[in-house]
Coordinates of C-alpha atoms in Angstrom, one line a residue:
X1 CA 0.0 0.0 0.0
X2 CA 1.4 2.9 -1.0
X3 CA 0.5 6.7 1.0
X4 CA -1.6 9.1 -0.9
X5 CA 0.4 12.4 -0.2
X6 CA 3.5 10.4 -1.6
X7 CA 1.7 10.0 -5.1
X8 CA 0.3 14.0 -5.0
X9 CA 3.8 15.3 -5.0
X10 CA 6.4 15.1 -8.0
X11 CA 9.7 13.6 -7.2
X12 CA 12.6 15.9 -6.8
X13 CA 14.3 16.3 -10.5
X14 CA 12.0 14.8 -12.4
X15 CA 11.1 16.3 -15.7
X16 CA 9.0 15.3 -18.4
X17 CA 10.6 13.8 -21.1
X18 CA 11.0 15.8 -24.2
X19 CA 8.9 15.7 -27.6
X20 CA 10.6 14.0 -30.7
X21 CA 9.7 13.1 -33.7
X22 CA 9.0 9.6 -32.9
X23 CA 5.6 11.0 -31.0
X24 CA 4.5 12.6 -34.7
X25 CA 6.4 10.7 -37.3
X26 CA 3.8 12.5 -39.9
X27 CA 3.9 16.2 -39.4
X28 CA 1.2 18.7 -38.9
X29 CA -2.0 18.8 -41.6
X30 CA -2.3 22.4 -42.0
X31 CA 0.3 25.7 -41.7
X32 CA -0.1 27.9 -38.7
X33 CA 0.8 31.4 -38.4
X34 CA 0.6 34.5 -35.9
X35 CA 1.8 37.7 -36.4
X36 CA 2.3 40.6 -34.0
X37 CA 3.0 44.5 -33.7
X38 CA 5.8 46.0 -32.1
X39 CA 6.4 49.8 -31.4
X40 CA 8.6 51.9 -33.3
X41 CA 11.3 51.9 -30.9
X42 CA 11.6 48.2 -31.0
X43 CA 12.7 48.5 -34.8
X44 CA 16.7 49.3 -34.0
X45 CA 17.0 46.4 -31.4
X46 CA 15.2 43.9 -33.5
X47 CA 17.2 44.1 -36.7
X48 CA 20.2 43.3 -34.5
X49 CA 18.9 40.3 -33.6
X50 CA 16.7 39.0 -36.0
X51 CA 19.0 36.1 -37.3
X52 CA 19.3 34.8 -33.5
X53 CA 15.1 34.5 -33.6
X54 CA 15.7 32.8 -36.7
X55 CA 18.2 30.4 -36.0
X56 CA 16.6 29.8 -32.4
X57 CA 13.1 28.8 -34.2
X58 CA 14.7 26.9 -37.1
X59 CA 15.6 24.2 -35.0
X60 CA 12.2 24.0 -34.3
X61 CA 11.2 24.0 -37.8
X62 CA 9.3 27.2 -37.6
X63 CA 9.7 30.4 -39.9
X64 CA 9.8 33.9 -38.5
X65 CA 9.7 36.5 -40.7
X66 CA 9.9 40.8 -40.2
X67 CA 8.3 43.2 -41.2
X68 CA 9.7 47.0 -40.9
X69 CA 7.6 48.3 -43.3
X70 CA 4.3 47.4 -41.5
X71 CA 5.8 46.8 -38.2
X72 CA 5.2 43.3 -37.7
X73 CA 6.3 39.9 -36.7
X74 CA 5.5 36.4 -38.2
X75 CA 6.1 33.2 -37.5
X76 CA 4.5 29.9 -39.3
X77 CA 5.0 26.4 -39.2
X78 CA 6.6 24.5 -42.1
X79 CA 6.2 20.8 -43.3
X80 CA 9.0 19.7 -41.6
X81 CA 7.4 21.1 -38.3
X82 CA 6.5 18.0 -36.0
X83 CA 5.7 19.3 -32.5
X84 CA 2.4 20.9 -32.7
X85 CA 3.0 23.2 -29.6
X86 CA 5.8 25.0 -30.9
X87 CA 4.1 27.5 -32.8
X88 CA 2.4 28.6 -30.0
X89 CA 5.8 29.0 -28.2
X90 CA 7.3 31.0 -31.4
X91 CA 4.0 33.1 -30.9
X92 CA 5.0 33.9 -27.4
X93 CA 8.9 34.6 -28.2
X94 CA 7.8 37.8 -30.8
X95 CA 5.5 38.7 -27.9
X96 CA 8.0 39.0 -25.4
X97 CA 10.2 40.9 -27.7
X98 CA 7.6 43.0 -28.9
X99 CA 7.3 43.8 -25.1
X100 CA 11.0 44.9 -24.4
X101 CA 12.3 41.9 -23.0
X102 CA 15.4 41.0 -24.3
X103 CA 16.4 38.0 -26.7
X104 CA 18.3 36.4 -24.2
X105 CA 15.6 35.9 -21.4
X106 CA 12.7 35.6 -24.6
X107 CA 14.3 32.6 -25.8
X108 CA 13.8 30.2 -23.1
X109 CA 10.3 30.3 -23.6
X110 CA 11.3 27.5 -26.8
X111 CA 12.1 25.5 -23.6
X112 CA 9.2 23.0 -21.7
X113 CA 8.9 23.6 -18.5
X114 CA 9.3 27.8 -18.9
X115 CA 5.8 30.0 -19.7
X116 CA 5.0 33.3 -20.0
X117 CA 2.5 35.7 -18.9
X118 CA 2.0 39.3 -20.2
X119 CA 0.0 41.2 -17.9
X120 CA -1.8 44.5 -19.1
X121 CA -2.1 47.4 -15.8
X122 CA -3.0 50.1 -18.2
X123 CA -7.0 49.7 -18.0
X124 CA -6.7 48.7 -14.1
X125 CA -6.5 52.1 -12.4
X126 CA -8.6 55.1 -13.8
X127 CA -6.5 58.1 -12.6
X128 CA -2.9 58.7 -14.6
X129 CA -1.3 59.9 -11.4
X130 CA -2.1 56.8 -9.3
X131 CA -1.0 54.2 -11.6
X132 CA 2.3 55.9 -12.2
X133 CA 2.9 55.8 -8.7
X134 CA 1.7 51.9 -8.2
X135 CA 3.9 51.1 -10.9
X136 CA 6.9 52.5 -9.5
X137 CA 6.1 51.1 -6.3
X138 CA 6.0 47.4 -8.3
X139 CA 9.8 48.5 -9.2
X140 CA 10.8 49.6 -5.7
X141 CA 13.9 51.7 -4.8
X142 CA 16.2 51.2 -7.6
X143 CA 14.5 48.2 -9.0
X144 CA 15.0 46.1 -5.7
X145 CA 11.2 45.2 -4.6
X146 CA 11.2 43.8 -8.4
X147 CA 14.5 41.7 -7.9
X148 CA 12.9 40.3 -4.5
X149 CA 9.7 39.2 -6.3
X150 CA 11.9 37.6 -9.3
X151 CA 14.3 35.7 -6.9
X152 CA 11.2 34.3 -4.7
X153 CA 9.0 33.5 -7.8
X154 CA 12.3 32.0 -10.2
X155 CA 10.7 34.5 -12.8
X156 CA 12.3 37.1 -15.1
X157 CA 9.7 40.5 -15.1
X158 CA 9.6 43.4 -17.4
X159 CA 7.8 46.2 -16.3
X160 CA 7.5 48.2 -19.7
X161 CA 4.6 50.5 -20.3
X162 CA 1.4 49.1 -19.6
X163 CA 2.4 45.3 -19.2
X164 CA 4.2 43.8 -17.0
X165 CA 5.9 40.4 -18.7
X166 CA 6.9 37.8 -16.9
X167 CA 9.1 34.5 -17.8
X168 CA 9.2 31.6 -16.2
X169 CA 7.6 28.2 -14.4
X170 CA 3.8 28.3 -14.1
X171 CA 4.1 28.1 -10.4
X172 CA 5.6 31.2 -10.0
X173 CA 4.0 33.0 -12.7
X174 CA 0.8 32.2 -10.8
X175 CA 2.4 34.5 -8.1
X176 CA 3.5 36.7 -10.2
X177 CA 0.2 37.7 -11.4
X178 CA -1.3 38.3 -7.8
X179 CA 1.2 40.4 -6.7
X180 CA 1.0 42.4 -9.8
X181 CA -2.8 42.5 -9.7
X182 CA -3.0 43.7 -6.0
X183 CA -0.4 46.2 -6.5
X184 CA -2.9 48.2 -8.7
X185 CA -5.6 47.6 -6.5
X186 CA -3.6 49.8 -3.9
X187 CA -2.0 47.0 -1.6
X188 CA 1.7 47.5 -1.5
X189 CA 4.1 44.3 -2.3
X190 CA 6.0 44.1 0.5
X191 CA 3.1 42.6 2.2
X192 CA 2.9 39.4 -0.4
X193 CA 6.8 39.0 -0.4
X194 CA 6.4 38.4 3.5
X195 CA 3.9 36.0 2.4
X196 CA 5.9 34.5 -0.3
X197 CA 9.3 33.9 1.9
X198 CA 6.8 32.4 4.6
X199 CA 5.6 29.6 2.4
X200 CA 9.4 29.6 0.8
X201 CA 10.3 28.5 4.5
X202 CA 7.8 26.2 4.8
X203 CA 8.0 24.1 2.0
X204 CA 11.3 23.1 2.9
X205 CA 9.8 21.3 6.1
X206 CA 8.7 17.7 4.6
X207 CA 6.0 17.3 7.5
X208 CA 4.5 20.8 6.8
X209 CA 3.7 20.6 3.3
X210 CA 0.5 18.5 4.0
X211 CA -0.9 20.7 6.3
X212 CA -2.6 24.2 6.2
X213 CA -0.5 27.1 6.7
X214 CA -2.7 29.7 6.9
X215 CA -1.8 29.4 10.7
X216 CA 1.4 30.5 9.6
X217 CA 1.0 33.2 7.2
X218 CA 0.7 36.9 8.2
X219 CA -3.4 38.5 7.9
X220 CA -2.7 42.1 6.7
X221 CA -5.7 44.2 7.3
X222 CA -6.9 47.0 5.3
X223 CA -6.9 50.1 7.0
X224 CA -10.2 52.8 5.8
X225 CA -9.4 55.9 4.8
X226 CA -10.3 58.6 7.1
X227 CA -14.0 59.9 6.6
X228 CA -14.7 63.2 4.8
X229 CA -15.3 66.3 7.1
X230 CA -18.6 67.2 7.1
X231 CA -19.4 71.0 6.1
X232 CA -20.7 73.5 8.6
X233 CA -23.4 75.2 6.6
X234 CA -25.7 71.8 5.1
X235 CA -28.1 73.1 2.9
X236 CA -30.9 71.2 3.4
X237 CA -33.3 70.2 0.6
X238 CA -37.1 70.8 1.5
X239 CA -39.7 68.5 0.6
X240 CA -41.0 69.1 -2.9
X241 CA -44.5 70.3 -3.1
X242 CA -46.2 71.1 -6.4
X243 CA -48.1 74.2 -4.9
X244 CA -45.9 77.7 -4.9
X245 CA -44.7 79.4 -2.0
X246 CA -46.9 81.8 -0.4
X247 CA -47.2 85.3 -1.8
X248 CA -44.6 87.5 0.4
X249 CA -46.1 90.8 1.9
X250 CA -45.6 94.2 1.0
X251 CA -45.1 97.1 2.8
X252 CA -48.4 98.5 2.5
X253 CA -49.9 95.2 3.8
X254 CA -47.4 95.5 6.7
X255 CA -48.5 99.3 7.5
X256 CA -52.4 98.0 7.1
X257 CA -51.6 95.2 10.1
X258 CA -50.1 97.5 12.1
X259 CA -52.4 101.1 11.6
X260 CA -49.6 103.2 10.7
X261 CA -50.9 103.2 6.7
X262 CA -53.8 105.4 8.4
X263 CA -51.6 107.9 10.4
X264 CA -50.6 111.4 8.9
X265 CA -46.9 112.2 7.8
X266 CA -46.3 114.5 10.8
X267 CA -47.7 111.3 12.6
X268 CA -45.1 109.1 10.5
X269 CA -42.1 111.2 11.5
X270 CA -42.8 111.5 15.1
X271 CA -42.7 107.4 15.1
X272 CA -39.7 107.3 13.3
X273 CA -37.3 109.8 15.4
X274 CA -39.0 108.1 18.7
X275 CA -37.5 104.5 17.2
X276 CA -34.4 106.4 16.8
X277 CA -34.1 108.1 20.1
X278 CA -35.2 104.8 21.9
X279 CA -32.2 102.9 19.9
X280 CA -29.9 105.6 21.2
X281 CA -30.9 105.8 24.4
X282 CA -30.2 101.7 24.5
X283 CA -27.0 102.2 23.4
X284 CA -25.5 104.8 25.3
X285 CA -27.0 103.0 28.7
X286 CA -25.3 99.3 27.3
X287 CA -21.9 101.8 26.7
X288 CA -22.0 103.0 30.3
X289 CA -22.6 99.9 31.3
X290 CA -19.2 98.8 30.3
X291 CA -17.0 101.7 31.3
X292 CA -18.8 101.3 34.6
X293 CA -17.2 97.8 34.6
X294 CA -14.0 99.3 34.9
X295 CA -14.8 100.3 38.6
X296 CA -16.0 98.0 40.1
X297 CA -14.0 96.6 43.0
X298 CA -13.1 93.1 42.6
X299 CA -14.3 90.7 45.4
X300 CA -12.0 90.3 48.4
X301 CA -10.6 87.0 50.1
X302 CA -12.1 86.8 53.4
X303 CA -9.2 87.4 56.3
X304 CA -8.2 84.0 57.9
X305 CA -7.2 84.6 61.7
X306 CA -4.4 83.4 63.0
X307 CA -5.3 80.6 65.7
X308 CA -3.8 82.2 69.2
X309 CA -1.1 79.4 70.7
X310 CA -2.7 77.0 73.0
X311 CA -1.6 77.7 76.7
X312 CA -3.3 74.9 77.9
X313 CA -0.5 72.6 77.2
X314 CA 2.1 72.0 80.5
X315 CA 6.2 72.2 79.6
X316 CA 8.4 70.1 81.1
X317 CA 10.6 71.9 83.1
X318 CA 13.2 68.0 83.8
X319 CA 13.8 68.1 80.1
X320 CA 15.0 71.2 79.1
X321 CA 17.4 70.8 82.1
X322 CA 18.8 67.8 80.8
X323 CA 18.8 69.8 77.8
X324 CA 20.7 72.5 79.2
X325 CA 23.1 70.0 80.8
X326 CA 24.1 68.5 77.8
X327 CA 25.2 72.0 76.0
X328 CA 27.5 72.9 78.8
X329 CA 29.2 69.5 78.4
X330 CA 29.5 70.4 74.8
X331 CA 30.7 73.7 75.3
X332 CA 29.0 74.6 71.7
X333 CA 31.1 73.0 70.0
X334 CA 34.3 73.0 71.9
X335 CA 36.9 70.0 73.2
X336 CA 36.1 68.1 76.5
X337 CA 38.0 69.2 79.4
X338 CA 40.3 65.4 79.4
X339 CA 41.7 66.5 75.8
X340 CA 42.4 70.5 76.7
X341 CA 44.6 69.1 79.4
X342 CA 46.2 66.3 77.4
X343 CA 46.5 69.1 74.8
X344 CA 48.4 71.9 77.5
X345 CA 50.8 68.5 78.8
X346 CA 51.9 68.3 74.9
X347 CA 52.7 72.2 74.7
X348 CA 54.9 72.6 77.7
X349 CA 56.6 69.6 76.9
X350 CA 57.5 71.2 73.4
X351 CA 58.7 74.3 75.5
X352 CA 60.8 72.1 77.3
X353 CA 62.8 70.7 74.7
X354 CA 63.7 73.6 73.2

């Protein structure tokens, strides 16, 4: 009995083997061909090395042909051609070229276990601005985040324009493409290259690669953009009615309501400089209310009194004696009388000697 997981995985080294002519003694039926564009700055870099494209794809019995005039590649298959599959990898080799990538790197894709992917990030991101910026940030600082990404994934990328190209085995061209994908959609690449040399580390461990790793693996939230700042002034819409607003009213109507449309002008004009004097009048009382401010005493601190010293308490008359005692032993400061004496003995023994 033989274990399951043994048979899912592919034996270290092991390649399929290649396709001869043995597998399709008889050829192909009909002639194939593709043909592709490429821009005019292409044109210098391809006449150099047209006759390597040619020689490369003649061992392969395939044709390539150029085009300056219309700006073009070819390639079609011949009678001699006896793998069926290598058009479609002489169709991806003028690709690649026509995308910048050089010759060396474009060739391998004539070999089996190498693909290619050509992703377009022109139509991804609406704003010009933005999608210059992502795409530099797919680059890095001096290409390095791309170099990282190509040594994790065992891909060669071309960032050129609105494509990014990519060369190499389907594993890591699958990665390739996610990385590239979330980059446009605003989530930076450092984040899936942690990812990447997790699972890098991970595969190496035998007894891990059955299991899940999404213990392992690192969960990058997205953070929300702040929230706009709401104006001061809303205007708010009001309900739509179909009726018109009401009539506004005019000053006669206002003079009607209030009697003063019957009054004479003499009337009128007494009203009017009464208003005026009564506005005054509030005015200059509000003004002397505020230079009156001026003088008005602020409010005092109440006085605290001093609390009188208790007489109540008794002194003890035995400890300042003691107390007393002990300073005349001192002297404030001065030598006990057993060292003054020991001190004299030493002098007059000096005036002695001498």
């Amino acid at each position: 009995a033989v274990d399951e997981s043994e048979l899912l995985t592919v034996p270290d080294g092991w390649k399929e083997p290649a396709f001869t002519r043995e597998d399709n003694p008889r050829g192909l039926l009909e002639e194939s061909s593709f043909a592709t564009l490429f821009p005019k700055y292409r044109e210098a870099y391809l006449k150099e090395c047209w006759p390597l494209v040619q020689k490369a794809l003649s061992e392969h019995y395939v044709n390539a042909t150029l085009d300056l005039i219309e700006g073009s590649m070819t390639v079609t298959t011949t009678k001699k051609t006896f793998d069926p599959y290598a058009i479609i990898r002489a169709r991806d080799l003028i690709k690649l070229l026509a995308r910048s990538v050089p010759f060396e790197q474009a060739v391998r894709i004539l070999q089996d276990d190498v693909a290619c992917d050509i992703i377009k990030i022109g139509s991804l991101v609406r704003n010009r601005e933005s999608f210059v910026k992502r795409r530099g940030r797919l680059l890095g600082p001096k290409g390095s985040t791309l170099k990282a990404l190509e040594l994790l994934t065992n891909c060669y990328i071309m960032v050129q324009g609105n494509t990014v190209s990519a060369l190499g085995p389907f594993s890591g061209l699958k990665e390739v493409r996610k990385v590239v994908l979330d980059t446009m959609k605003n989530i930076h690449p450092i984040y899936n290259i942690k990812t990447l040399m997790i699972k890098r580390e991970l595969s190496k461990d035998p007894e891990l690669r059955t299991q899940n790793w999404e213990r392992f693996l690192p969960k990058f939230k997205r953070k929300n953009l702040k929230k706009r700042k709401e104006p001061k002034k809303k205007n708010i819409k009001k309900e739509y009615t179909p009726f018109p607003p009401p009539q506004p009213e005019s000053q006669i109507d206002k003079e009607l309501a209030s009697g003063e449309y019957f009054l004479k002008e003499s009337q009128k004009k007494r009203k009017r400089v009464e208003e005026i004097k009564a506005k005054q009048a509030d005015a200059a009382k509000k003004r002397q209310e505020e230079r009156n401010r001026a003088f008005i005493p602020p409010k005092e601190k109440p006085v605290v009194k001093a609390k009188k010293a208790s007489t109540g308490k008794k002194i003890d008359i035995e400890a300042i004696k003691e107390k007393v005692k002990n300073a005349k032993k001192k002297k404030l400061g001065a030598l006990p009388m057993e060292e003054v004496k020991l001190k004299m003995a030493a002098d007059e023994k000096k005036k002695k000697k001498k």
